[in-house]
Coordinates of C-alpha atoms in Angstrom, one line a residue:
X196 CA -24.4 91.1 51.4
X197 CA -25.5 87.5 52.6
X198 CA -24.8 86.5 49.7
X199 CA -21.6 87.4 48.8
X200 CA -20.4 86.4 52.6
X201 CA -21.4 82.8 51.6
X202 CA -19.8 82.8 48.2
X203 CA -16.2 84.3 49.5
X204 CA -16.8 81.6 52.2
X205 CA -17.8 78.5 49.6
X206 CA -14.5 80.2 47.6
X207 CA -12.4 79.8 50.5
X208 CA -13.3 76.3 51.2
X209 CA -12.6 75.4 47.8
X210 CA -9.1 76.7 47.6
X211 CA -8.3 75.6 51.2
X212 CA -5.4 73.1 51.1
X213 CA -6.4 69.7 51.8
X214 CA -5.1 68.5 55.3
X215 CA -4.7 64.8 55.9
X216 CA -4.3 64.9 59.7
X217 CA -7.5 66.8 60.1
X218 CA -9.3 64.5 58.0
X219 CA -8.1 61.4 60.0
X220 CA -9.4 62.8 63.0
X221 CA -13.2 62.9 61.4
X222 CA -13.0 59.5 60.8
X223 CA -13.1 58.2 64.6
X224 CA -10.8 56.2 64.6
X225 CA -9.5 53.6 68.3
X226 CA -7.6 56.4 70.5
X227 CA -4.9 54.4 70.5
X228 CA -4.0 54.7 67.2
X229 CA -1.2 57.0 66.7
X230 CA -0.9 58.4 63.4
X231 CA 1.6 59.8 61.8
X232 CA 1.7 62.2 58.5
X233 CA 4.5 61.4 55.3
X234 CA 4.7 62.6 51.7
X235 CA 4.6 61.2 48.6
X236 CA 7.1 58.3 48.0
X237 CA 7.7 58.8 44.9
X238 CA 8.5 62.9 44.0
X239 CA 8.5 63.7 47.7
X240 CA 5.1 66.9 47.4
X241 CA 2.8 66.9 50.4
X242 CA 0.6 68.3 48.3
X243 CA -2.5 65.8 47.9
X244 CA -6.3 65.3 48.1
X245 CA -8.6 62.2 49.0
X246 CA -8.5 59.5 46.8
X247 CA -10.7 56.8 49.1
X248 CA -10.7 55.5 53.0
X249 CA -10.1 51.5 53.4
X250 CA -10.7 49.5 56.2
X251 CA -9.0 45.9 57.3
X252 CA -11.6 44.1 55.6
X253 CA -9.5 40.6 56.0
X254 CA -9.5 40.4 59.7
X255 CA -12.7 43.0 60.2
X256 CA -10.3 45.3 62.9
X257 CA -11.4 48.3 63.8
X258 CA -10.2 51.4 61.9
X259 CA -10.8 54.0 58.7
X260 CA -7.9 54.6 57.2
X261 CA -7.2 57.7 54.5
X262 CA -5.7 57.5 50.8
X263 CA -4.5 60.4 49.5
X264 CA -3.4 61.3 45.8
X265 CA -0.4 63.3 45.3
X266 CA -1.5 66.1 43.3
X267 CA 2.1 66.3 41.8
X268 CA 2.4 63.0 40.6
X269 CA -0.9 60.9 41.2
X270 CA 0.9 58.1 43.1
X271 CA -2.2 56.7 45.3
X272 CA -0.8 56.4 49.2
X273 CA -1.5 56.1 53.0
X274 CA -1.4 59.8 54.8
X275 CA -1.1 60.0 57.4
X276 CA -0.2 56.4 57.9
X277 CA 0.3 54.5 61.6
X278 CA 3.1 54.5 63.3
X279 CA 5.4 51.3 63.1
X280 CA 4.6 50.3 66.9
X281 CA 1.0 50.9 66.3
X282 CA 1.0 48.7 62.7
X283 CA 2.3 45.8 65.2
X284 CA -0.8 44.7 65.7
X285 CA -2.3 44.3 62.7
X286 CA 0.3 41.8 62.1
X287 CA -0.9 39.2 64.4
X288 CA -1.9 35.6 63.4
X289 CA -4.9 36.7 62.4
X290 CA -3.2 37.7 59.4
X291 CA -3.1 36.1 56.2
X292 CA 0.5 35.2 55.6
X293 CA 0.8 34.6 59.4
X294 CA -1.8 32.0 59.9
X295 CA -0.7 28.7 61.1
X296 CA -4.1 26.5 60.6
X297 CA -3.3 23.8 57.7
X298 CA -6.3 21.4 58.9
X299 CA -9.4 22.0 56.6
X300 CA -10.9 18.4 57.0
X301 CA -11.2 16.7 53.8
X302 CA -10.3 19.6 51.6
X303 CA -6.7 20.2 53.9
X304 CA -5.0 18.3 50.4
X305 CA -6.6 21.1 48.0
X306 CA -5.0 23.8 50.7
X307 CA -1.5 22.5 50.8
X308 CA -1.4 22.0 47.1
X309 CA -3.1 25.3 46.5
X310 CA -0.4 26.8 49.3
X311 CA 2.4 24.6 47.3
X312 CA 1.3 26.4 43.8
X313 CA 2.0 29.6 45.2
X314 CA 6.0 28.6 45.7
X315 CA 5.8 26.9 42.3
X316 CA 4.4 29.8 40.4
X317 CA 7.0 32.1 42.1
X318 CA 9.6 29.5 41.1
X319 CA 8.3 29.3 37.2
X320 CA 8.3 32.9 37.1
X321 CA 12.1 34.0 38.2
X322 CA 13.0 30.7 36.0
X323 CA 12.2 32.4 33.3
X324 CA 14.8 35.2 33.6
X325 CA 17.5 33.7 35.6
X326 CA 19.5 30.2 36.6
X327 CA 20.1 29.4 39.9
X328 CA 22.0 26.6 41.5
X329 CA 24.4 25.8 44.4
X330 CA 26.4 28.6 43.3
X331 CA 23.8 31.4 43.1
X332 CA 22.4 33.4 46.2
X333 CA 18.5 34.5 46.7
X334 CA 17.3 37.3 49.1
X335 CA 13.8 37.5 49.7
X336 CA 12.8 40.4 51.1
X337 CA 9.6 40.0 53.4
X338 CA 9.9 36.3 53.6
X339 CA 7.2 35.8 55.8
X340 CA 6.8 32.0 56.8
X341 CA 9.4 31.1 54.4
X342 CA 7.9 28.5 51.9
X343 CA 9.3 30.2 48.7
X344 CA 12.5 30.4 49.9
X345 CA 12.7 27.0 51.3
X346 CA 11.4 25.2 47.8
X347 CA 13.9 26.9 45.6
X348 CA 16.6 25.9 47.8
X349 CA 15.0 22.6 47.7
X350 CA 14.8 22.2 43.7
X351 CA 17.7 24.8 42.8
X352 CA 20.6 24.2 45.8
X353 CA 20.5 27.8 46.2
X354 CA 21.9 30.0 49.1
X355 CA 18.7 31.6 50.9
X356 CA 18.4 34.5 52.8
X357 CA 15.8 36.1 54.0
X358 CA 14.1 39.3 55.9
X359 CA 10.9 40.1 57.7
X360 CA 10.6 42.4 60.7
X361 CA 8.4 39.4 62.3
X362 CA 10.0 36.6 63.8
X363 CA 9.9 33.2 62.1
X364 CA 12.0 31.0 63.5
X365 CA 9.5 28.7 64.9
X366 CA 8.0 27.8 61.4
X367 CA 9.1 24.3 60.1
X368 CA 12.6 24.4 58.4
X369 CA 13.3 28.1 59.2
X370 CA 16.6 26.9 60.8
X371 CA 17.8 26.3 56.7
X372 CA 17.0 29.9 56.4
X373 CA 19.8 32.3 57.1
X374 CA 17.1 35.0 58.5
X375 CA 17.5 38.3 59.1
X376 CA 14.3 39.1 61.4
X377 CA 13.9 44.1 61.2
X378 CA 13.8 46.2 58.6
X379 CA 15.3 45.8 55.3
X380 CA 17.2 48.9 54.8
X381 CA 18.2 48.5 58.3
X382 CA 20.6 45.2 57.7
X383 CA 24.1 44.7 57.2
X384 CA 24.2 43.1 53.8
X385 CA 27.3 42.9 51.7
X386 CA 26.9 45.1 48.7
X387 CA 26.7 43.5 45.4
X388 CA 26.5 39.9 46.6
X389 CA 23.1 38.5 45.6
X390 CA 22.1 37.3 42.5
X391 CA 18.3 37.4 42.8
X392 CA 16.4 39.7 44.7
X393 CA 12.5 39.1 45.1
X394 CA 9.8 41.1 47.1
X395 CA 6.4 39.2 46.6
X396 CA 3.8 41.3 48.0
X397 CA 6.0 43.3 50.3
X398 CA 6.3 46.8 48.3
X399 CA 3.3 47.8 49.1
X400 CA 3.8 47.0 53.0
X401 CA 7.0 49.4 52.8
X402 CA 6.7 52.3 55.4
X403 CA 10.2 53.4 53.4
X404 CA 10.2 52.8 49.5
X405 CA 12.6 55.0 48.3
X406 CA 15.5 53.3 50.9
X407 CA 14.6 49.7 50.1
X408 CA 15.4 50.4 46.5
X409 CA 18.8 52.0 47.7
X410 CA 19.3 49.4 48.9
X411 CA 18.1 46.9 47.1
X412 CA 20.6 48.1 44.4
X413 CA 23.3 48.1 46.7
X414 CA 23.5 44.9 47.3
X415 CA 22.0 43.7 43.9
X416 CA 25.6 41.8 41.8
X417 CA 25.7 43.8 38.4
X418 CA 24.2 41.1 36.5
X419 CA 21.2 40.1 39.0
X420 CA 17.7 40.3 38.9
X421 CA 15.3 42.0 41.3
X422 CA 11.7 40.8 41.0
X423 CA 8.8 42.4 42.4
X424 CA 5.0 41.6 42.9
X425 CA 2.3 44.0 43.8
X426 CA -1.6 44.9 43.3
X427 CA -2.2 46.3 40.9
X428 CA -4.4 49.7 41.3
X429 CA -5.1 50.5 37.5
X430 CA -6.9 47.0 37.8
X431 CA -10.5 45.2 36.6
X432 CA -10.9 44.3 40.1
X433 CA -10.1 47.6 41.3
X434 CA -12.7 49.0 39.2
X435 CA -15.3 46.2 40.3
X436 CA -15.0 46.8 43.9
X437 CA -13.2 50.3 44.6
X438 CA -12.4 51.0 48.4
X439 CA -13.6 47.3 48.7
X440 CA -10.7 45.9 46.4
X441 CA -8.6 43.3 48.7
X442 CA -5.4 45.5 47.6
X443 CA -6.3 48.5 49.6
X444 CA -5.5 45.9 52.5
X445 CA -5.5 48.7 55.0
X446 CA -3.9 49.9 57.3
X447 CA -1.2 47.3 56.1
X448 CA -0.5 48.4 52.5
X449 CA 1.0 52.5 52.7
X450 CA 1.1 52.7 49.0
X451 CA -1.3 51.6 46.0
X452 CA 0.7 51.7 42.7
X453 CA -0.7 51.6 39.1
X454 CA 1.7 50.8 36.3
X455 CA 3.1 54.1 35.7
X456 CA 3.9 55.2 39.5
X457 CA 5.4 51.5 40.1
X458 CA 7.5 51.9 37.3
X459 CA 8.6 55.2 37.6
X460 CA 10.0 54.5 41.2
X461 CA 12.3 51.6 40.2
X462 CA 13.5 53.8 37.4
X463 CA 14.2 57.0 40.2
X464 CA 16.2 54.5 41.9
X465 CA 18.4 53.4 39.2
X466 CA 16.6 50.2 37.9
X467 CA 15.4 49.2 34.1
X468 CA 12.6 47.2 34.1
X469 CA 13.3 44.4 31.2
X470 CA 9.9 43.0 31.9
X471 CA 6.6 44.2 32.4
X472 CA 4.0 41.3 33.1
X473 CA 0.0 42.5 34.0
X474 CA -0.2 39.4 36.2
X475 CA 1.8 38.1 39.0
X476 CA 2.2 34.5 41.1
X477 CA -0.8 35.7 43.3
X478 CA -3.9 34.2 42.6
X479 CA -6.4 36.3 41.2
X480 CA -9.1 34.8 42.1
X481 CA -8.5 35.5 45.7
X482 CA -9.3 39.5 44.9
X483 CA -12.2 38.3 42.9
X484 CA -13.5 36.3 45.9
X485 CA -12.9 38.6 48.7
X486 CA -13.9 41.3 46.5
X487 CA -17.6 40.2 46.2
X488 CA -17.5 38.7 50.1
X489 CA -16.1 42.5 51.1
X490 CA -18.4 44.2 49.0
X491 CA -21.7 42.1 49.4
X492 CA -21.3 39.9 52.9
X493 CA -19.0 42.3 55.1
X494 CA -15.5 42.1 57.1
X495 CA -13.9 39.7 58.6
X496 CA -12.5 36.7 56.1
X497 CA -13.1 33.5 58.0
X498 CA -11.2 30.7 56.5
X499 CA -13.3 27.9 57.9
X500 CA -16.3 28.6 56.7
X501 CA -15.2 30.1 53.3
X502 CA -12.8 27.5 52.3
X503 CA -15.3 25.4 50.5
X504 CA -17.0 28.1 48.6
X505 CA -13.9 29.2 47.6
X506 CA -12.8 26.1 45.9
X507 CA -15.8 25.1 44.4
X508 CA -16.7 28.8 43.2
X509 CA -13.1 28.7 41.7
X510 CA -14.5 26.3 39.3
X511 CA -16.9 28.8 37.5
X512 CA -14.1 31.3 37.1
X513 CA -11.6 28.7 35.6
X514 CA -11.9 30.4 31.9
X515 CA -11.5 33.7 33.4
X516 CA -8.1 32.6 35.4
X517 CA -6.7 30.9 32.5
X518 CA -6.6 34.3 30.6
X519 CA -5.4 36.2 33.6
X520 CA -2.1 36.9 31.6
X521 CA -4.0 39.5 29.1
X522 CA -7.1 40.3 31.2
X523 CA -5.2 42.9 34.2
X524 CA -7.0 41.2 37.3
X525 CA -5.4 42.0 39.6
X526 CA -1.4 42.2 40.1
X527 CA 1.4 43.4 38.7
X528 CA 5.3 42.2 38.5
X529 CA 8.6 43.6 37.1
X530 CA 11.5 42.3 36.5
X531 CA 14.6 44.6 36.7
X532 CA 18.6 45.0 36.6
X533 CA 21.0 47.9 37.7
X534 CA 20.9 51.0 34.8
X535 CA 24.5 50.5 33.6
X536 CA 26.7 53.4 34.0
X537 CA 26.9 54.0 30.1
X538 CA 23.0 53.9 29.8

């Protein structure tokens, strides 16, 4: 009789539905953290089960935060996910795109030209699948501190505009930026009146997907081009270093999307993606390094000490970068236009 009390119970636990909000609470997480539960961006089931639980390795904050797989589709995301006053913090100058120091000593030249490189590889990449110049207009869409946008107007006399829901008007030359500081979705942008539309490393930030691609193609010109950088989940990195991989980035990052979820949500939104490229204008190294310093050392990325390594470890990987292009590292970019009515 014992016995087959603890098999019907062992039976019950297995087919019990898998319930994100009670699982958040095992994880202890600050009190003040007020969660809040969403289903899958991409076919809309709340039907999921645990993929992994991340932490905010980068600034070593407090916090376990849940993954889920949707059991419909597979798409890897954030449930239940924090609430957008209590994400704030997490988006202090402690973090990476944020930071203001520029002053590493005698290795500050490598750091702006590293920095610099950044903005030039995002430059050679959208340069190979559209012109800009005076007469063209460029919408990036979590601009952050504003480089990119600020070094194609400087090389292509492009109109810039940008959006980030954190102020960043008192970054230098942000006044040539006609800004936009909220929410994407939540602006009053003309419709079809931009001729490039990039998102580096913003997609995965995006408590609302499926409404930034409305209107991203809203207000995309027939013939533009919408560009788009994330991790990449189906990944070598993410393989080398699992919940430890830098693109779990929680709580930050609400979604992790291998090839086939990313693509399939640009195509449910209307979008054909002319170009599929298993690399992106992120350095790769950066998840290699952080990987092995998350995995091996611990949490909390200082830049002062780890600068040096970083450069001169850089070095010993130079054969590995110089392949990134066939090797899937790390990230992942698409280049799209509008699905034409007669498609």
């Amino acid at each position: 009789m014992k016995n087959s009390k603890a098999n019907k119970k062992n039976q019950e636990m297995k087919t019990a539905k898998f319930n994100p909000m009670i699982r958040i609470k095992e994880l202890g997480n600050p009190l003040h953290y007020k969660f809040e539960e969403v289903s899958c961006y991409l076919c809309g089931s709340a039907d999921c089960k645990e993929y992994l639980i991340g932490e905010e390795d980068l600034t070593g904050k407090d916090g376990a935060f849940l993954y889920v797989q949707c059991e419909a589709c597979n798409l890897v995301y954030q449930n239940p996910r924090l609430n957008l006053d209590s994400i704030k913090e997490f988006y202090d100058q402690e973090y990476i795109a944020h930071r203001k120091k520029t002053d590493f000593g005698i290795l500050t030249p490598v750091y702006e030209w590293t920095m610099n490189k950044h903005d030039r590889d995002k430059e050679k990449l959208v340069r190979k699948f559209i012109k800009l110049d005076a007469s063209k207009k460029l919408l990036d869409v979590g601009c952050a501190v504003g480089t990119f946008l600020l070094h194609m107007k400087k090389k292509t006399q492009c109109k810039i505009v940008g959006v980030d829901f954190k102020d960043g008007s008192h970054y230098p030359g942000f006044d040539q930026i006609d800004f936009k500081e909220g929410l994407f979705y939540e602006q009053n942008l003309a419709e079809e009146d931009y001729d490039l539309i990039t998102m580096w490393h913003f997609f995965e930030h995006d408590y609302d997907p499926n409404k930034t691609l409305e209107t991203a193609h809203r207000v995309l010109k027939k013939e533009g081009k919408l560009v788009i950088e994330v991790p990449r989940l189906d990944s070598v990195t993410f393989r080398w270093f699992g919940n430890k991989w830098p693109g779990v980035q929680s709580p930050q990052h609400t979604a992790l999307y291998d090839k086939r979820s990313f693509v399939a949500m640009l195509e449910k939104h209307g979008f054909v993606v002319e170009s599929y490229l298993p690399y992106g204008a992120f350095p790769p190294f950066f998840y290699i390094f952080t990987g092995f310093y998350f995995r091996f050392i611990g949490k909390g990325l200082n830049l002062d000490r780890i600068v040096i390594p970083y450069f001169f470890t850089q070095l010993f990987w130079l054969p590995v970068i110089w392949l990134q292009k066939y090797l899937n590292l790390s990230m992942q970019t698409v280049v799209c236009r509008k699905k034409l009515s007669t498609e």
